Amino acid sequence: MRTPPCLLSLTLDSAVHNLSNITDLSPLPDHILIELFLRTLRTGKLTERVLKLFIATGKDEVFSLIQALNIQVTVTPVLPTSKLMSLSIKDDEIDIVIGALRPDLTSFMNEWRTIFSRFHLIIVKDPDLKEELKIPEGFNLDVYKKPDIDRVVGTSTSTIFSGYSCRYFGYLVSRKKYIISVDDDCYPAKDNKGILVDAVAQHITNLTTPATPFFFNTLYDPFTEGADFVRGYPFSLRSGVQCALSCGLWLNLADYDAPTQALKPEERNSRYVDAVLTVPARTLMPISGINIAFNREVIGPALLPSLRLGGEGKFRWETMEDIWSGMCVKVVCDHLGLGVKTGMPYVWRNDRGDAISSLRKEWEGVKLMEEVVPFFQSVRLSREATTTEDCVAEVANVVKEQLGSKDPMFARAAKAMVDWVKLWKSVGSSTSSPGA
Amino acid sequence: MAEPATATQAAAPAVPQLKDELDIVIPTIRNLDFLEMWRPFFQPYHLIIVQDGDPSKTIKVPDGFDYELYNRNDINRILGPKASCISFKDSACRCFGYMVSKKKYIFTIDDDCFHDAALWNVYCDFIYFHLTKVAKDPSGKAINALEQHIKNLLSPSTPFFFNTLYDPFRDGADFVRGYPFSLREGVPTAVSHGLWLNIPDYDAPTQLVKPLERNTRFVDAVLTIPKGTLFPMCGMNLAFDRELIGPAMYFGLMGDGQPIGRYDDMWAGWCTKVICDHLGLGVKTGLPYIYHSKASNPFVNLRKEYKGIFWQEEIIPFFQQTVLPKDCTTVQKCYIELAKQVKEKLSKVDPYFDKLAEAMVTWIEAWDELNPTGSSVINGKAK
């Protein structure tokens, strides 16, 4: 018959079991303390708090055990819960670019702190903004203001970075592989289970897994956990292509145009769609700049400030610059065989502005798309255009030829695109970016 | 605040939509006890049951359903020599049901698919409600699969420009900034392609590698598949407008005596998409989900599919490059033209495609015979 455990042993077991309720270990005799320590270790119950309890007893034997076993207290920073982030992407490959259109970034930065704090940030202040920026402490960042922009590109060129286009300056001066950019009126969103969405991790996941633009997968992103290619998907297309652009979405205030939002002033987007999908090749879409990420090495020059509406303002309802830029990017990606994904991550977009006043000011942008969409749908790039810069230059040419005469705004946009390529080559690139 | 839906609340709508305009087509070789599960949703509708396999076997249909049943003898009697285009010993035979239907819309489903998707939604709603105190669906009601298909078919598609918020005609969604107003009317929707929870529709090699994978991701979206983009159409949970696209829904030659199986719906899907793109019709995918309960044997599947796995490498580029001439203004004309091109370009892949091309023509002939223009009989059984 086995000897039943002695009373002491049972007591120690009970103590280990109730460690969370113990606040002071000093009354314990030394030999019992040591035994308890060893048992705590054996059962895997040594946490920082428990270790501190033992250290607080001041007993030498405890200290020598800690030293002998090389037990260390590690300070763990607040990390995102996504596994993938720790796997292959180094934090120093990522820049987060924020265009500051409003001076007080305190609540914005604080809301994003747990997600942004481990990365380098580039904050670009809208050159038209008069007030000083207010940015909270504790971030690794570089701030660029009008004098900086003037210094880098010259005072005449710096006008292209006014308003929402200020972020492009950030894209220009960044030297990182991946860029993530969100508007300064967006906060982290929560998913259907109430968990905070790590938009950075999701964008990076999108950019570092293949895209599948040549055939539609009905289960959406086949590279996501729990999904795959469905029956009927050709095997030769299953390796996919490199994803160059990740377009995220928005809860609460969706990116509607002014007429739509004015018609439905109470409408808010509350539908969280748990999917990422590749936008098929040759399919165009309105790419919103509100929540976007891209591989700068591969597609950098194609995200550009060029189309500026006559009445462009400081609300998204009063701009088309990102939509135009997005059309260029998609055409270039299609030509170079790169992928564009859309869907998650979501950000929470705060209510801002008044659709009706924007509508009164700016109708032009909405009419514009009637020309812009068929135009881009018809653009075909030449076989010789093998780099992103070449592709952009070619698009600029076609814009000038086919749209330039219809509206001087297009002619200006074409010139801006050509200028941008030059600017990118002189300021933006450390190495040229060949197409995939 | 809305209460979470309970199982009893997920009941059929008070007035079933399109009751006299929709037929439900089910291929089967066994008893249809699974219909009990669907009773509240299917009972108002007319069923067309296509019995595959041994015609001497009697299929038991639960009481209270309004149905017509066709076995192989019926198919042979009705089509005569044209019956050769209808597959035997393969669920592809279901397309016979499309042909004999006299309704505008068809919903087709496999006999191992359940409505537990509604219960799944209810379960998710319940858990979500208790975790976050916010009901997912403002009405608290789970939508049944048929209702969602009808919603999809009755609202326009948007194949010419991608809307990043998915179907703009759904409640709570709209066209995003940058979407041209001239394209916001959309085009008529010809096909509504639903998805499946639990057993995913994988091919045999994927099934062998991941036998335990289950689709648990409920993606709350319907979207139009853009023009010029092909997709793998699964026939497990499918609805379409028979008047708009019916003749294109031929499920090919599969099963007994054929070198290939499990490509019936794929073939119909590729033909249908090319024709829809040509005629300016829309194809939607996404909701509704059904609950797919039975995993088929991957080894059996592999034997049926393996040729298809090689052939699809040729077939896909064929469909991607197909151009239909402008004078093909009806589905039948498009389909005949497709059959011609299949014969020209795919018979070098395998003589099977010669036979298939001929069967495609036979199908159209049979379709036109049974559906002369101008006739429409409600709930009539084909003589």
XYZ file of C-alpha atoms in Angstrom, chain B:
383
model
C -32.469 46.603 -27.449
C -33.375 43.613 -29.558
C -33.623 40.203 -27.958
C -31.548 37.428 -29.414
C -33.425 35.188 -31.783
C -34.526 31.820 -30.469
C -35.024 28.737 -32.561
C -38.768 29.272 -32.704
C -38.356 32.828 -33.832
C -36.312 31.741 -36.828
C -39.538 30.653 -38.465
C -40.711 31.049 -42.035
C -41.953 34.500 -43.048
C -45.705 35.041 -42.824
C -46.139 35.290 -46.592
C -43.494 33.261 -48.408
C -41.975 35.346 -51.137
C -42.304 34.268 -54.742
C -44.414 31.273 -53.690
C -45.812 30.815 -57.187
C -42.699 31.870 -59.027
C -40.054 29.631 -57.540
C -39.349 25.912 -57.811
C -36.986 24.014 -55.545
C -34.977 21.380 -57.392
C -33.434 18.536 -55.432
C -31.451 15.648 -56.897
C -31.453 12.513 -54.779
C -30.843 8.792 -54.642
C -32.161 8.264 -51.120
C -35.169 9.123 -49.005
C -35.788 12.760 -48.435
C -36.132 12.825 -44.660
C -33.849 15.854 -44.659
C -36.847 17.826 -45.916
C -38.305 17.672 -42.403
C -35.578 20.053 -41.333
C -36.554 22.471 -44.084
C -40.302 22.060 -43.721
C -41.144 25.515 -42.359
C -39.233 27.118 -45.201
C -39.942 24.799 -48.119
C -43.517 23.714 -47.551
C -45.077 26.713 -49.329
C -43.073 26.021 -52.459
C -43.302 23.527 -55.271
C -40.541 20.912 -55.324
C -39.074 19.171 -58.334
C -37.307 16.036 -57.266
C -34.972 14.382 -59.722
C -34.342 10.828 -58.711
C -30.974 9.581 -59.847
C -29.863 5.962 -59.988
C -32.146 2.954 -60.017
C -35.626 4.058 -61.188
C -37.298 1.007 -59.695
C -36.521 2.256 -56.210
C -39.258 4.302 -54.541
C -38.160 7.545 -52.956
C -40.071 8.466 -49.848
C -40.993 12.135 -49.641
C -42.368 13.357 -46.285
C -46.074 14.208 -46.284
C -47.357 17.666 -46.915
C -44.966 18.734 -49.651
C -46.144 19.756 -53.079
C -43.814 18.033 -55.507
C -43.264 16.307 -58.812
C -40.751 13.528 -59.031
C -38.861 12.355 -62.094
C -36.798 9.194 -62.287
C -34.658 7.943 -65.148
C -37.622 6.367 -66.886
C -39.454 9.684 -66.842
C -36.410 11.480 -68.217
C -36.089 8.970 -71.041
C -39.780 9.160 -71.800
C -39.898 12.934 -71.862
C -36.705 13.601 -73.767
C -36.461 10.536 -75.947
C -33.031 10.286 -77.586
C -32.162 13.742 -76.185
C -32.086 12.137 -72.737
C -28.452 11.313 -73.490
C -27.456 14.798 -72.403
C -28.717 14.210 -68.861
C -26.110 12.561 -66.618
C -26.811 9.306 -64.885
C -25.547 8.369 -61.415
C -24.440 11.898 -60.688
C -26.211 14.829 -59.074
C -25.665 16.625 -62.391
C -29.004 15.112 -63.350
C -30.588 17.939 -61.391
C -30.466 20.186 -64.429
C -33.326 18.143 -65.828
C -35.361 19.768 -63.078
C -34.389 23.208 -64.364
C -35.540 22.245 -67.811
C -38.978 20.996 -66.864
C -39.724 23.742 -64.384
C -42.153 26.389 -65.474
C -41.221 28.947 -62.873
C -39.130 32.054 -63.061
C -36.748 31.197 -60.242
C -34.973 28.029 -59.194
C -33.416 27.181 -55.873
C -31.346 24.027 -55.768
C -29.855 22.283 -52.785
C -28.158 19.003 -51.946
C -29.879 16.466 -49.737
C -27.144 16.662 -47.104
C -27.488 20.358 -46.498
C -29.325 21.640 -43.519
C -30.891 24.642 -42.210
C -28.731 24.565 -39.137
C -27.171 27.646 -40.637
C -30.119 29.519 -39.188
C -29.516 27.900 -35.841
C -25.843 28.696 -36.216
C -26.753 32.354 -36.723
C -29.029 32.176 -33.715
C -26.260 30.629 -31.665
C -23.797 33.291 -32.767
C -26.343 36.019 -32.072
C -26.993 34.593 -28.626
C -23.343 34.395 -27.680
C -22.607 37.781 -29.201
C -25.547 39.291 -27.371
C -24.396 38.035 -24.048
C -20.809 39.034 -24.598
C -21.482 42.506 -25.872
C -25.107 43.267 -25.005
C -25.705 44.269 -28.584
C -27.816 42.219 -30.916
C -26.192 41.609 -34.256
C -29.316 41.894 -36.339
C -31.560 44.792 -35.304
C -34.678 42.718 -35.848
C -33.250 39.799 -33.875
C -34.443 37.461 -36.544
C -32.321 34.963 -38.388
C -32.877 35.024 -42.114
C -33.494 31.720 -43.788
C -31.449 30.688 -46.806
C -34.271 30.825 -49.310
C -35.311 34.291 -48.217
C -31.763 35.551 -48.626
C -31.429 34.026 -52.102
C -34.637 35.765 -53.101
C -33.356 39.065 -51.725
C -30.173 38.583 -53.741
C -32.044 37.800 -56.939
C -34.534 40.621 -56.569
C -31.917 43.317 -56.050
C -29.467 44.458 -58.719
C -25.857 43.363 -59.166
C -22.908 45.669 -59.740
C -20.387 43.864 -61.942
C -18.731 46.859 -63.589
C -17.078 48.470 -60.599
C -16.270 46.923 -57.258
C -18.009 48.325 -54.190
C -15.724 48.012 -51.174
C -18.707 47.797 -48.817
C -19.943 44.784 -50.782
C -23.632 44.654 -51.768
C -24.795 48.271 -51.722
C -28.442 47.220 -51.806
C -28.344 45.542 -48.415
C -29.733 47.238 -45.362
C -27.166 49.461 -43.738
C -24.876 49.607 -46.769
C -24.516 51.792 -49.838
C -22.161 52.752 -52.623
C -18.884 54.216 -51.387
C -17.279 57.527 -52.293
C -15.929 57.349 -55.796
C -18.593 55.023 -57.161
C -19.937 56.605 -60.354
C -23.623 57.444 -60.155
C -24.241 56.168 -63.653
C -23.311 52.676 -62.485
C -25.460 52.702 -59.365
C -28.567 51.292 -60.981
C -26.806 48.013 -61.477
C -27.909 45.130 -63.689
C -30.415 42.308 -63.135
C -29.126 39.491 -60.981
C -29.181 36.132 -62.698
C -27.446 33.931 -60.116
C -27.228 33.868 -56.326
C -24.413 31.622 -55.148
C -24.633 30.696 -51.489
C -21.929 29.283 -49.220
C -21.613 26.542 -46.586
C -20.613 26.233 -42.987
C -19.091 23.098 -41.495
C -17.861 20.820 -44.313
C -16.270 23.145 -46.892
C -16.454 22.453 -50.601
C -12.856 21.413 -51.089
C -11.463 19.246 -53.874
C -10.164 15.788 -53.081
C -6.460 16.643 -52.677
C -7.295 19.440 -50.212
C -9.718 17.147 -48.367
C -6.979 14.532 -48.036
C -4.516 17.068 -46.648
C -6.998 18.729 -44.294
C -9.656 16.155 -43.435
C -10.637 17.907 -40.235
C -10.907 21.465 -41.462
C -14.337 22.978 -40.954
C -15.567 26.278 -42.204
C -16.674 28.163 -39.129
C -16.270 31.648 -40.502
C -19.597 33.355 -41.104
C -18.837 36.194 -43.504
C -21.743 38.586 -43.387
C -21.498 39.751 -46.994
C -23.049 39.380 -50.409
C -21.018 40.671 -53.320
C -21.191 40.792 -57.083
C -18.483 38.869 -58.879
C -16.942 41.435 -61.206
C -17.316 41.238 -64.941
C -14.492 39.300 -66.548
C -13.774 37.291 -63.429
C -14.487 33.571 -63.299
C -15.286 31.633 -60.170
C -15.917 28.028 -59.057
C -19.698 27.740 -58.784
C -20.908 25.190 -56.269
C -24.332 23.658 -56.872
C -24.988 22.850 -53.215
C -26.769 26.097 -52.377
C -27.654 27.900 -55.552
C -30.508 29.977 -56.873
C -31.004 31.564 -60.256
C -33.443 33.368 -62.459
C -34.480 30.708 -64.890
C -35.950 33.214 -67.305
C -32.716 35.184 -67.455
C -30.111 32.413 -67.530
C -31.808 28.994 -67.323
C -30.473 27.458 -70.554
C -26.886 28.109 -69.449
C -27.329 25.970 -66.341
C -26.476 22.708 -68.020
C -24.566 20.520 -65.610
C -22.705 18.568 -68.240
C -21.963 14.887 -68.727
C -20.862 13.307 -65.484
C -21.107 10.041 -63.609
C -21.907 6.738 -65.220
C -19.935 6.130 -68.399
C -18.151 9.460 -68.155
C -14.478 10.020 -67.378
C -15.156 12.762 -64.883
C -17.321 13.691 -61.926
C -17.750 16.586 -59.487
C -17.268 19.132 -62.230
C -20.917 19.486 -63.171
C -21.563 22.673 -61.277
C -18.128 24.008 -62.171
C -18.874 23.631 -65.857
C -22.275 25.249 -65.527
C -20.716 28.067 -63.528
C -18.052 28.909 -66.095
C -20.519 28.854 -68.983
C -23.017 30.865 -67.000
C -20.500 33.510 -65.975
C -19.194 34.020 -69.502
C -22.737 34.381 -70.790
C -23.787 36.673 -67.940
C -20.770 38.885 -68.630
C -21.687 38.984 -72.295
C -25.361 39.772 -71.716
C -24.777 42.251 -68.900
C -26.267 40.122 -66.110
C -25.014 39.830 -62.569
C -23.778 36.965 -60.412
C -23.723 37.336 -56.641
C -21.890 35.236 -54.081
C -21.795 35.117 -50.302
C -24.884 34.852 -48.118
C -26.854 32.744 -47.483
C -24.973 29.998 -45.699
C -26.345 26.509 -45.303
C -24.955 23.882 -43.014
C -23.215 21.127 -44.950
C -23.258 18.020 -42.855
C -21.835 15.144 -44.831
C -18.211 14.904 -45.843
C -17.878 12.829 -48.983
C -15.173 10.205 -49.242
C -12.011 11.944 -50.491
C -10.688 8.829 -52.197
C -13.898 8.372 -54.145
C -13.807 12.070 -54.953
C -10.229 11.865 -56.157
C -11.118 9.088 -58.568
C -13.932 11.223 -59.976
C -12.027 14.486 -60.080
C -8.480 13.717 -61.033
C -8.984 14.248 -64.742
C -10.760 17.485 -64.006
C -7.836 18.715 -61.963
C -5.626 18.475 -65.032
C -8.240 19.588 -67.505
C -9.200 22.714 -65.585
C -5.741 24.102 -66.336
C -6.820 24.202 -69.989
C -10.483 24.894 -69.399
C -9.976 28.043 -67.343
C -7.835 29.870 -69.939
C -10.364 28.760 -72.546
C -13.227 30.430 -70.707
C -11.119 33.454 -69.816
C -10.353 34.054 -73.465
C -13.746 33.219 -74.898
C -15.363 36.026 -76.824
C -18.993 35.737 -77.816
C -20.007 37.544 -81.004
C -22.348 40.528 -80.763
C -25.175 38.765 -82.534
C -25.505 36.292 -79.658
C -28.317 38.138 -77.988
C -30.071 35.259 -76.214
C -28.779 32.732 -73.739
C -29.465 29.894 -76.158
C -27.505 31.564 -78.950
C -24.613 32.232 -76.570
C -24.669 28.653 -75.410
C -24.678 27.170 -78.895
C -21.738 29.424 -79.758
C -19.936 28.259 -76.625
C -20.555 24.639 -77.586
C -19.014 25.375 -80.968
C -15.928 26.873 -79.368
C -15.653 23.993 -76.902
C -15.595 21.581 -79.814
C -13.033 23.668 -81.688
C -10.661 24.414 -78.860
C -11.076 21.790 -76.156
C -11.447 18.527 -78.064
C -7.695 18.464 -78.430
C -7.512 18.183 -74.654
C -9.691 15.065 -74.650
C -12.349 13.550 -76.916
C -14.702 13.914 -73.917
C -15.111 17.555 -74.878
C -16.407 16.554 -78.294
C -19.150 14.572 -76.624
C -19.755 17.385 -74.159
C -20.069 19.959 -76.933
C -22.665 17.797 -78.657
C -24.521 17.249 -75.402
C -24.559 21.019 -74.892
C -26.347 21.413 -78.219
C -28.738 18.584 -77.400
C -29.505 20.278 -74.102
C -30.457 23.527 -75.818
C -32.640 21.665 -78.284
C -34.369 19.848 -75.452
C -34.728 23.078 -73.504
C -36.347 24.866 -76.407
C -38.646 21.925 -77.021
C -39.869 21.877 -73.445
C -39.902 25.640 -73.143
C -41.275 27.075 -76.342
C -41.329 30.849 -76.090
C -44.605 32.189 -74.837
C -45.716 29.234 -72.764
C -45.777 29.201 -68.996
C -47.744 26.757 -66.890
C -47.835 27.009 -63.121
C -47.107 23.717 -61.379
C -47.691 21.754 -64.532
C -46.005 18.413 -64.879
C -44.243 17.939 -68.181
C -45.956 15.279 -70.278
